Amino acid sequence: METYRSQDFGDKAEKIRVEKFNLYYGNFHALKDIDAVIVENAITAVIGPSGCGKSTFLRSINRMNDTVEGVSTTGRILLDGEDIYRPDVDVTWLRSKVGMVFQRPVVFPLSVFDNVACAPRLQGTTDRAELVDIVERSLDAVGLWDQLKHKLKEPALSLSLGDQQKLCIARAISVEPEVILFDEPCSALDPVNTLKIEELMWGLREHYTIVIVTHNMQQAARVSDYTMFMLDGRLIEYGPTSSIFTKPQDPRTEKYITGKLV
Amino acid sequence: MSHSRDERRAELVLALVALVSVSVLGLITVFVFKEGLPAFREMGLWQFITGHRWSPSQNAFGIFPMLVGTFMVTLGALAIGMPLGLGCAVYMSEFSGPRSAALLKHMVELMAGIPSVVFGFVGLTVIVPFIRTYLGGPGFSVLASSIVLGFMILPTMVSVSYDALRAVPQAYRDNMLALGATTWQTVRMVVLPSAKSGILAAAILATGRAIGETMAVIMVAGNATAVPESVLDPVRTLTSNIALEMGYSAGLHRQALFATGIVLFVIVTLLNLIARAAIRGGSAK
Ligand SMILES: Nc1ncnc2c1ncn2[C@@H]1O[C@H](COP(=O)(O)OP(=O)(O)OP(=O)(O)O)[C@@H](O)[C@H]1O
Ligand SMILES: [Mg+2]
């Protein structure tokens, strides 16, 4: 069946195109013939039961699966029309274009400043003034600047979990990526912090292409413009979030969003 | 019922074994101090430690040359063994696949099992002549001892720092890689700083091993009781001093050797305490 129609995206521009993409962990076929277009300045949610391949799909977009032994892929994923799986693609370059925020906030045992500055440093930025500038801009973008501007030297591990996750987002955007991947970014957080992160993502939407994996259907409904439903390594249905949640085309999607499939 | 009686008997036997081991260790310590302390009283602690002359036939017992010798040889061993060991551990933990890491780990463990006399023998037949021919001096030297010891501390250095590196959460690496870091950048900026207390502990434990090693050093050090002026000069370490002379010593000479043992005991105990503090400091974070 057709999993997306270009008219659904209105005037939004294509950022990522996935073509007949398959991924294997050794012999295990984890992603099966995925075809999809992901557009700019929008939030695309990926939902589906545990183990269906959501994280694997997300990690295919920044080639983090390369770090797993025995992974092989077929098909293509295009970023701005360029196949990111071509052998001559520099994955460090790709990952600076496609940032990622993980399920559990992981701050390094360094100061707040160094936690954010380590990302631009990787790109070779050593100028102190420039780093200070980047850190301020990134922390400001996640709403932490006013709170932390006098605490830049303090260990980042002393922050609350919610603030740690914001710091991780600040770190991800410090290198000015074009795409940000979120893998269940709120599952370790309480409802208040969850809403704050959602608001933050909604604000980032204007400047980035955002893909978020979530287990939480209300969250997908709240924050996303488009929703992909995956099952057993396949993309079952993909379309505007409102229509996925109100009039799903596939009986399996309906079963899942009504809670009859887990 | 007989079950719980067996249990109690086993507990008793094991407690007894533990008690015996601990009291033997305690007795050795007491014995060494009892035999050695009179030497301090006889000639004064300061005189003993700073005296430049060790000449049992003339009742001169100053261990300064041996202290300097131990210090130089140990420092040299660390200069060789630390970068090699840490490099090997970083390679195993961060660069090689899990299978070759396991293979390397096995080889390092095997290396730990090689008797020290074998290291000494290789040093004697390969390193000493090499130094004599190409660098000058008698060959038996600080340098030869440092090289031999540098390799002998590798297993400690590799396995303790490898464990410290593996204890760094994988999530740190994933997050760095996802930011576009290369593996080497990840190691340099996050993995090594996070493991630094464990690596420090590895270095201190390796130092303890280097200070304590005797047999291999005796074979390649030359064992002269003068303060070495260059790394090509012969040298005698504290442990060698005891091993070489204990067999024929008596009276004050014998007490002075035990006193040398006390000095060693204190140094090694201090190192162990520091290592433990370093490990604790690391895990407290
Ligand atoms: N490193 C790996 N090696 C082998 N199999 C893996 C690996 N990672 C994931 N898998 C398998 O691939 C499938 C998809 O995993 P993935 O983590 O992408 O699922 P998910 O949809 O993100 O699940 P969850 O909602 O629990 O996070 C699962 O069956 C999983 O067991
Ligand atoms: Mg997942």
XYZ file of C-alpha atoms and ligand atoms in Angstrom:
579
model
C 0.000 0.000 0.000
C 1.021 3.589 -0.436
C 2.476 4.872 2.785
C 2.626 8.574 2.001
C 1.309 10.970 -0.596
C 3.239 14.086 -1.434
C 0.143 16.313 -1.353
C -0.149 15.548 2.369
C 2.946 17.637 3.030
C 1.486 20.875 1.658
C 4.246 23.320 0.837
C 6.828 21.738 3.127
C 10.088 20.812 1.457
C 11.484 17.295 1.377
C 14.529 16.826 3.633
C 14.982 13.073 3.914
C 13.935 10.385 1.466
C 14.052 6.722 2.436
C 14.004 4.293 -0.474
C 13.466 0.550 -0.115
C 15.566 0.588 2.997
C 16.342 -2.717 4.716
C 18.498 -3.316 7.760
C 19.779 -6.595 9.156
C 21.343 -7.299 12.545
C 23.314 -10.334 11.372
C 20.533 -12.561 10.035
C 17.750 -10.700 11.796
C 15.732 -8.569 9.375
C 14.947 -5.492 11.492
C 13.765 -2.976 8.878
C 11.820 -4.136 5.848
C 11.472 -2.136 2.641
C 10.929 1.228 4.272
C 9.840 3.981 1.865
C 9.155 7.453 3.194
C 9.724 11.157 2.758
C 10.384 13.335 5.798
C 9.870 17.068 5.425
C 11.534 20.187 6.789
C 10.238 22.435 9.565
C 7.937 19.761 10.851
C 7.866 17.144 13.554
C 7.467 13.590 12.377
C 6.592 11.037 15.039
C 7.395 7.337 14.797
C 5.084 5.095 16.807
C 4.638 1.359 17.122
C 4.911 -1.467 19.614
C 8.134 -2.279 21.410
C 10.695 -3.998 19.209
C 9.076 -2.968 15.919
C 12.227 -1.150 14.799
C 11.555 2.499 15.695
C 14.972 3.124 17.220
C 16.668 1.156 14.486
C 14.965 3.327 11.877
C 15.959 6.509 13.700
C 19.545 5.347 14.096
C 19.675 4.592 10.385
C 19.254 8.287 9.621
C 22.537 9.248 11.356
C 24.181 5.887 10.745
C 24.561 5.170 14.448
C 23.802 1.555 13.573
C 27.267 1.449 12.019
C 28.640 1.115 15.547
C 26.814 -2.203 16.022
C 28.713 -5.290 14.867
C 27.192 -7.297 12.044
C 24.796 -4.663 10.708
C 24.137 -4.572 6.978
C 21.740 -2.482 4.927
C 20.241 -2.302 1.461
C 18.380 0.560 -0.181
C 19.084 4.243 0.244
C 18.475 7.133 2.583
C 18.865 10.532 0.945
C 19.591 13.708 2.878
C 19.020 16.732 0.638
C 19.145 14.315 -2.269
C 22.519 12.794 -1.316
C 22.703 9.122 -0.379
C 24.149 8.975 3.150
C 25.069 5.310 2.738
C 27.480 5.957 -0.101
C 30.895 4.624 0.934
C 32.615 7.995 0.598
C 30.273 9.738 3.065
C 32.080 10.899 6.200
C 29.875 9.717 9.078
C 31.261 12.363 11.440
C 30.102 15.003 8.951
C 26.730 13.291 8.632
C 26.285 13.179 12.396
C 27.060 16.852 12.735
C 24.241 17.483 10.230
C 21.893 15.004 11.883
C 21.922 15.409 15.659
C 20.469 12.936 18.113
C 18.941 13.117 21.577
C 18.723 9.849 23.466
C 16.181 8.333 25.799
C 18.154 8.930 28.972
C 19.882 12.292 29.247
C 23.612 11.624 29.112
C 25.715 14.500 30.323
C 29.443 13.967 30.565
C 31.188 14.301 33.938
C 32.351 17.766 32.883
C 31.172 21.298 33.569
C 27.992 22.706 32.040
C 30.126 24.787 29.692
C 32.313 21.894 28.555
C 29.286 19.694 28.029
C 27.953 22.071 25.421
C 31.317 23.204 24.080
C 32.575 19.679 23.446
C 30.402 19.408 20.348
C 31.749 22.491 18.508
C 35.242 21.530 19.696
C 34.851 18.289 17.774
C 34.378 20.371 14.670
C 37.648 22.123 15.397
C 36.356 25.293 17.052
C 38.998 26.318 19.590
C 38.490 30.069 19.811
C 37.324 30.815 23.357
C 35.102 33.756 22.453
C 33.439 31.769 19.724
C 32.822 28.862 22.099
C 31.342 31.196 24.715
C 29.078 32.564 22.040
C 27.946 29.124 20.911
C 27.307 27.972 24.475
C 25.201 31.048 25.199
C 23.212 30.674 21.997
C 22.600 26.957 22.524
C 21.608 27.263 26.170
C 19.365 30.174 25.280
C 17.636 28.112 22.608
C 16.638 25.496 25.195
C 15.695 28.086 27.818
C 18.548 27.293 30.208
C 20.680 30.415 29.742
C 19.129 32.658 32.386
C 19.192 29.851 34.910
C 22.746 28.689 34.196
C 24.680 31.747 33.006
C 26.411 32.048 36.389
C 26.805 28.306 36.842
C 28.694 27.413 33.674
C 31.611 25.991 35.658
C 29.466 23.720 37.811
C 29.338 19.990 37.050
C 26.509 19.232 34.654
C 25.650 16.129 36.668
C 24.324 18.371 39.449
C 21.420 19.512 37.238
C 17.956 17.983 37.517
C 17.145 15.222 35.045
C 14.869 17.481 33.030
C 17.558 20.157 32.781
C 20.108 17.507 31.853
C 17.912 16.514 28.925
C 17.630 20.173 27.896
C 21.404 20.399 28.131
C 21.666 17.390 25.821
C 19.397 19.178 23.357
C 21.536 22.318 23.665
C 24.604 20.194 22.958
C 22.936 18.635 19.934
C 21.978 22.007 18.436
C 25.318 23.660 19.263
C 26.810 22.412 16.006
C 23.853 23.732 14.019
C 22.506 20.464 12.650
C 19.685 20.445 10.118
C 17.918 17.379 11.431
C 17.412 16.366 15.075
C 16.428 12.827 15.988
C 14.758 12.266 19.350
C 14.537 8.703 20.669
C 11.887 8.719 23.403
C 13.360 11.915 24.857
C 10.832 12.162 27.680
C 10.541 8.608 28.889
C 12.870 9.249 31.828
C 11.122 12.490 32.782
C 8.120 13.477 34.883
C 4.985 15.006 33.268
C 6.041 18.613 33.958
C 9.443 18.197 32.340
C 7.863 16.176 29.548
C 5.635 19.119 28.658
C 8.613 21.483 28.809
C 10.604 19.350 26.393
C 7.600 19.105 24.095
C 7.252 22.890 24.077
C 10.924 23.151 23.329
C 10.644 20.773 20.391
C 7.696 22.717 19.080
C 9.848 25.858 19.113
C 12.750 24.106 17.380
C 10.418 22.933 14.660
C 10.731 26.270 12.858
C 14.418 25.779 12.195
C 14.927 22.046 11.989
C 13.642 18.796 10.632
C 12.594 16.816 13.683
C 11.912 13.097 13.976
C 10.757 11.741 17.318
C 10.243 8.158 18.422
C 7.702 7.865 21.174
C 5.777 5.221 23.035
C 3.348 7.794 24.215
C 0.470 8.215 21.805
C -0.794 11.391 23.420
C 2.665 12.814 22.933
C 2.668 11.917 19.247
C -0.763 13.462 18.891
C 0.287 16.595 20.802
C 3.603 17.426 19.173
C 3.782 15.946 15.724
C 2.692 17.098 12.292
C 3.099 13.674 10.730
C 3.039 10.203 12.168
C 4.561 6.944 10.999
C 3.167 3.716 12.366
C 5.591 0.820 12.305
C 4.962 -2.832 12.982
C 7.406 -5.717 12.835
C 10.042 -3.765 10.871
C 7.590 -2.386 8.323
C 6.171 1.080 7.866
C 2.453 0.338 7.934
C 0.937 3.765 7.674
C 2.232 7.305 7.357
C 0.364 10.559 7.081
C -0.700 13.757 8.840
C -1.003 13.086 12.544
C -4.621 14.223 12.694
C -5.738 11.756 10.069
C -3.665 8.871 11.489
C -5.318 9.351 14.849
C -8.846 10.083 13.650
C -9.281 7.970 10.545
C -6.497 5.389 10.242
C -6.534 3.556 6.901
C -5.018 0.297 8.079
C -6.850 -1.928 10.581
C -3.525 -2.606 12.354
C -2.969 1.124 12.919
C -6.433 1.428 14.325
C -5.872 -1.504 16.635
C -2.635 0.031 17.894
C -3.920 3.539 18.537
C -6.987 2.236 20.271
C -4.746 0.214 22.550
C -5.723 -3.222 21.300
C -2.258 -4.025 19.977
C 0.775 -3.806 22.185
C 19.047 -30.654 59.975
C 22.346 -32.290 58.974
C 22.314 -29.662 56.281
C 22.580 -26.822 58.740
C 25.217 -28.743 60.700
C 27.326 -29.119 57.527
C 26.813 -25.461 56.883
C 28.043 -24.541 60.334
C 31.048 -26.849 60.089
C 32.014 -25.364 56.724
C 31.693 -21.880 58.138
C 33.918 -22.793 61.081
C 36.621 -24.335 58.905
C 36.645 -21.370 56.549
C 36.788 -18.922 59.437
C 39.757 -20.863 60.795
C 41.535 -20.737 57.425
C 40.938 -16.998 57.215
C 42.184 -16.520 60.767
C 45.366 -18.511 60.085
C 46.158 -16.547 56.892
C 45.599 -13.222 58.550
C 47.621 -14.093 61.628
C 50.522 -15.393 59.526
C 50.587 -12.061 57.697
C 50.407 -10.278 61.031
C 53.212 -12.407 62.443
C 55.460 -11.695 59.453
C 54.923 -7.980 59.909
C 55.635 -8.156 63.628
C 58.703 -10.289 62.967
C 60.153 -7.906 60.368
C 59.633 -4.903 62.632
C 61.010 -6.708 65.686
C 64.155 -7.739 63.816
C 64.662 -4.447 62.019
C 63.831 -1.762 64.569
C 67.020 -2.284 66.627
C 69.025 -1.193 63.580
C 67.270 2.184 63.635
C 68.052 2.487 67.320
C 71.665 1.531 66.764
C 72.509 4.089 64.062
C 69.531 6.428 63.895
C 66.754 6.443 61.329
C 68.084 9.534 59.551
C 71.599 8.157 59.267
C 70.210 4.891 57.918
C 68.107 6.528 55.249
C 70.516 9.250 54.135
C 73.810 7.399 54.563
C 75.672 7.054 51.252
C 77.831 4.127 52.240
C 76.675 0.518 52.527
C 79.630 -1.544 53.613
C 78.745 -4.400 55.964
C 82.383 -5.302 56.640
C 82.949 -1.811 58.069
C 79.581 -1.656 59.797
C 78.416 1.168 57.509
C 74.744 0.840 56.651
C 73.294 3.709 54.634
C 70.568 2.818 52.166
C 70.519 6.115 50.273
C 72.041 4.613 47.080
C 69.424 1.868 47.129
C 66.592 4.327 47.725
C 67.756 6.404 44.770
C 68.254 3.220 42.764
C 64.757 1.946 43.510
C 63.340 5.358 42.664
C 65.180 5.613 39.329
C 64.450 2.063 38.258
C 60.773 2.373 39.174
C 60.391 5.699 37.418
C 62.059 4.265 34.334
C 59.816 1.213 34.427
C 56.753 3.451 34.605
C 58.019 5.617 31.759
C 58.152 2.498 29.627
C 55.300 0.404 31.005
C 52.649 3.096 31.469
C 52.315 4.407 27.907
C 52.640 0.891 26.507
C 50.119 -0.556 28.947
C 47.633 2.277 28.647
C 47.952 2.281 24.868
C 47.296 -1.442 24.809
C 44.278 -1.076 27.109
C 42.838 1.764 25.016
C 43.316 -0.281 21.855
C 41.617 -3.303 23.403
C 38.743 -1.357 24.894
C 38.023 1.214 22.191
C 39.428 0.150 18.841
C 39.709 -3.625 18.444
C 36.656 -5.811 18.086
C 35.494 -7.791 21.117
C 37.117 -10.982 19.828
C 40.630 -9.633 19.406
C 40.237 -7.796 22.731
C 39.505 -11.122 24.416
C 42.541 -12.659 22.705
C 44.805 -9.812 23.804
C 43.454 -10.047 27.331
C 44.322 -13.753 27.413
C 47.836 -13.010 26.218
C 48.314 -10.326 28.848
C 47.114 -12.731 31.528
C 49.550 -15.349 30.252
C 52.299 -12.757 30.454
C 51.428 -12.187 34.105
C 52.148 -15.857 34.700
C 55.700 -15.833 33.324
C 58.137 -16.330 36.223
C 60.227 -13.258 36.874
C 63.458 -15.212 36.468
C 62.522 -15.682 32.810
C 62.191 -11.939 32.346
C 65.569 -11.562 34.039
C 67.112 -14.186 31.803
C 65.885 -12.500 28.628
C 67.130 -9.171 29.986
C 70.491 -10.689 30.759
C 70.987 -12.289 27.364
C 69.391 -9.641 25.134
C 69.048 -6.236 26.771
C 72.279 -6.075 28.796
C 74.570 -6.940 25.837
C 72.580 -4.587 23.611
C 73.080 -1.662 25.978
C 76.776 -2.508 26.471
C 77.374 -2.632 22.719
C 75.308 0.292 21.501
C 75.028 2.694 24.428
C 78.146 1.949 26.456
C 78.796 1.154 30.108
C 78.695 -2.315 31.582
C 75.183 -2.988 30.275
C 74.035 -3.972 33.761
C 72.274 -0.723 34.512
C 69.309 1.391 35.542
C 68.186 1.312 31.911
C 68.289 -2.481 31.623
C 66.349 -2.842 34.877
C 63.779 -0.266 33.786
C 63.183 -2.009 30.478
C 62.774 -5.429 32.081
C 60.503 -4.047 34.791
C 58.573 -1.948 32.283
C 57.504 -5.153 30.579
C 56.861 -6.942 33.849
C 54.349 -4.303 34.991
C 52.482 -4.409 31.673
C 49.926 -7.025 32.790
C 48.950 -4.981 35.855
C 48.871 -1.760 33.867
C 46.859 -3.259 31.011
C 44.293 -5.203 32.985
C 43.548 -2.576 35.640
C 43.271 0.296 33.167
C 41.292 -1.895 30.741
C 38.758 -2.539 33.493
C 38.634 1.189 34.229
C 37.972 1.958 30.560
C 35.265 -0.696 30.277
C 33.572 0.812 33.330
C 32.985 4.063 31.419
C 29.292 4.007 30.430
C 28.711 3.057 26.799
C 26.194 5.917 26.634
C 29.091 8.407 26.856
C 30.616 6.916 23.728
C 27.286 6.769 21.873
C 26.567 10.392 22.686
C 29.985 11.531 21.542
C 29.746 9.549 18.310
C 26.257 10.936 17.687
C 27.725 14.439 17.962
C 30.059 13.590 15.101
C 33.118 12.617 17.130
C 35.697 10.189 15.821
C 36.622 7.271 18.058
C 39.891 8.948 18.970
C 38.132 12.204 19.904
C 35.712 10.194 22.024
C 38.620 8.513 23.811
C 40.538 11.720 24.367
C 37.684 13.990 25.405
C 35.387 11.716 27.385
C 36.604 8.148 27.940
C 40.082 8.866 29.337
C 38.938 11.747 31.583
C 36.140 9.551 32.958
C 38.540 6.672 33.645
C 41.375 8.735 35.044
C 41.110 7.584 38.653
C 41.145 3.937 37.554
C 44.147 4.600 35.351
C 45.886 6.311 38.253
C 45.161 3.265 40.386
C 46.659 1.048 37.673
C 49.810 3.155 37.660
C 50.128 3.005 41.439
C 49.586 -0.746 41.582
C 52.168 -1.129 38.802
C 54.561 1.023 40.828
C 54.096 -1.283 43.801
C 54.846 -4.259 41.577
C 57.955 -2.571 40.188
C 59.258 -1.709 43.647
C 58.660 -5.221 44.926
C 60.188 -7.130 42.019
C 63.577 -8.612 42.946
C 64.784 -11.584 40.948
C 64.695 -10.109 37.458
C 66.270 -6.875 38.672
C 69.154 -8.620 40.424
C 69.981 -10.319 37.135
C 70.306 -7.140 35.077
C 71.008 -4.286 37.503
C 74.670 -4.836 38.319
C 73.892 -4.351 42.023
C 76.668 -1.841 42.858
C 76.018 0.047 46.092
C 76.856 3.475 44.708
C 74.410 6.191 43.729
C 74.048 5.841 39.927
C 75.049 8.947 38.019
C 73.471 7.999 34.715
C 70.930 5.487 33.489
C 73.826 3.421 32.125
C 75.369 2.943 35.580
C 74.801 -0.198 37.619
C 72.315 0.098 40.425
C 71.047 -1.797 43.453
C 67.430 -1.660 44.605
C 66.109 -2.099 48.153
C 64.691 -5.537 47.475
C 67.879 -6.686 45.761
C 69.841 -5.502 48.761
C 67.925 -7.833 51.042
C 67.923 -10.787 48.668
C 71.633 -10.556 47.907
C 72.928 -10.361 51.472
C 70.378 -12.006 53.745
C 71.956 -15.419 53.236
C 75.231 -14.648 55.013
C 74.352 -11.738 57.304
C 74.451 -11.660 61.067
C 74.146 -9.165 63.899
C 73.760 -5.509 62.966
C 74.103 -6.366 59.273
C 71.111 -8.679 59.526
C 69.122 -6.080 61.462
C 69.973 -3.462 58.811
C 68.561 -5.757 56.123
C 65.356 -6.171 58.092
C 65.275 -2.407 58.497
C 65.517 -2.136 54.714
C 62.465 -4.382 54.668
C 60.607 -2.014 56.977
C 61.338 0.914 54.649
C 59.991 -1.117 51.716
C 56.965 -2.165 53.723
C 56.117 1.444 54.497
C 56.569 2.583 50.896
C 54.420 -0.196 49.428
C 51.702 0.201 52.073
C 51.495 3.913 51.357
C 51.199 3.226 47.630
C 48.399 0.745 48.228
C 46.512 3.212 50.383
C 46.826 5.868 47.694
C 45.682 3.414 45.020
C 42.661 2.475 47.063
C 41.781 6.113 47.654
C 42.091 6.723 43.915
C 39.744 3.837 43.120
C 37.269 4.984 45.761
C 37.447 8.563 44.505
C 36.599 7.281 41.047
C 33.609 5.198 42.018
C 32.225 7.863 44.345
C 31.619 10.138 41.359
N 22.184 -4.476 18.450
C 21.217 -5.331 18.090
N 21.517 -6.585 17.732
C 20.554 -7.465 17.366
N 19.251 -7.176 17.342
C 18.875 -5.943 17.688
C 19.833 -4.955 18.088
N 19.175 -3.814 18.398
C 17.865 -4.089 18.194
N 17.681 -5.351 17.771
C 16.404 -5.984 17.446
O 15.798 -5.251 16.410
C 14.414 -5.094 16.664
C 14.067 -3.624 16.657
O 14.713 -3.002 17.745
P 14.502 -1.479 18.077
O 15.362 -1.158 19.242
O 14.696 -0.709 16.841
O 12.975 -1.473 18.503
P 12.110 -0.286 19.069
O 10.909 -0.212 18.221
O 12.927 0.933 19.230
O 11.690 -0.860 20.480
P 11.471 -0.058 21.850
O 10.133 0.588 21.712
O 11.464 -1.144 22.865
O 12.576 0.911 22.001
C 14.112 -5.768 17.969
O 13.567 -7.040 17.715
C 15.454 -5.913 18.627
O 15.505 -7.096 19.385
Mg 13.662 2.071 20.934
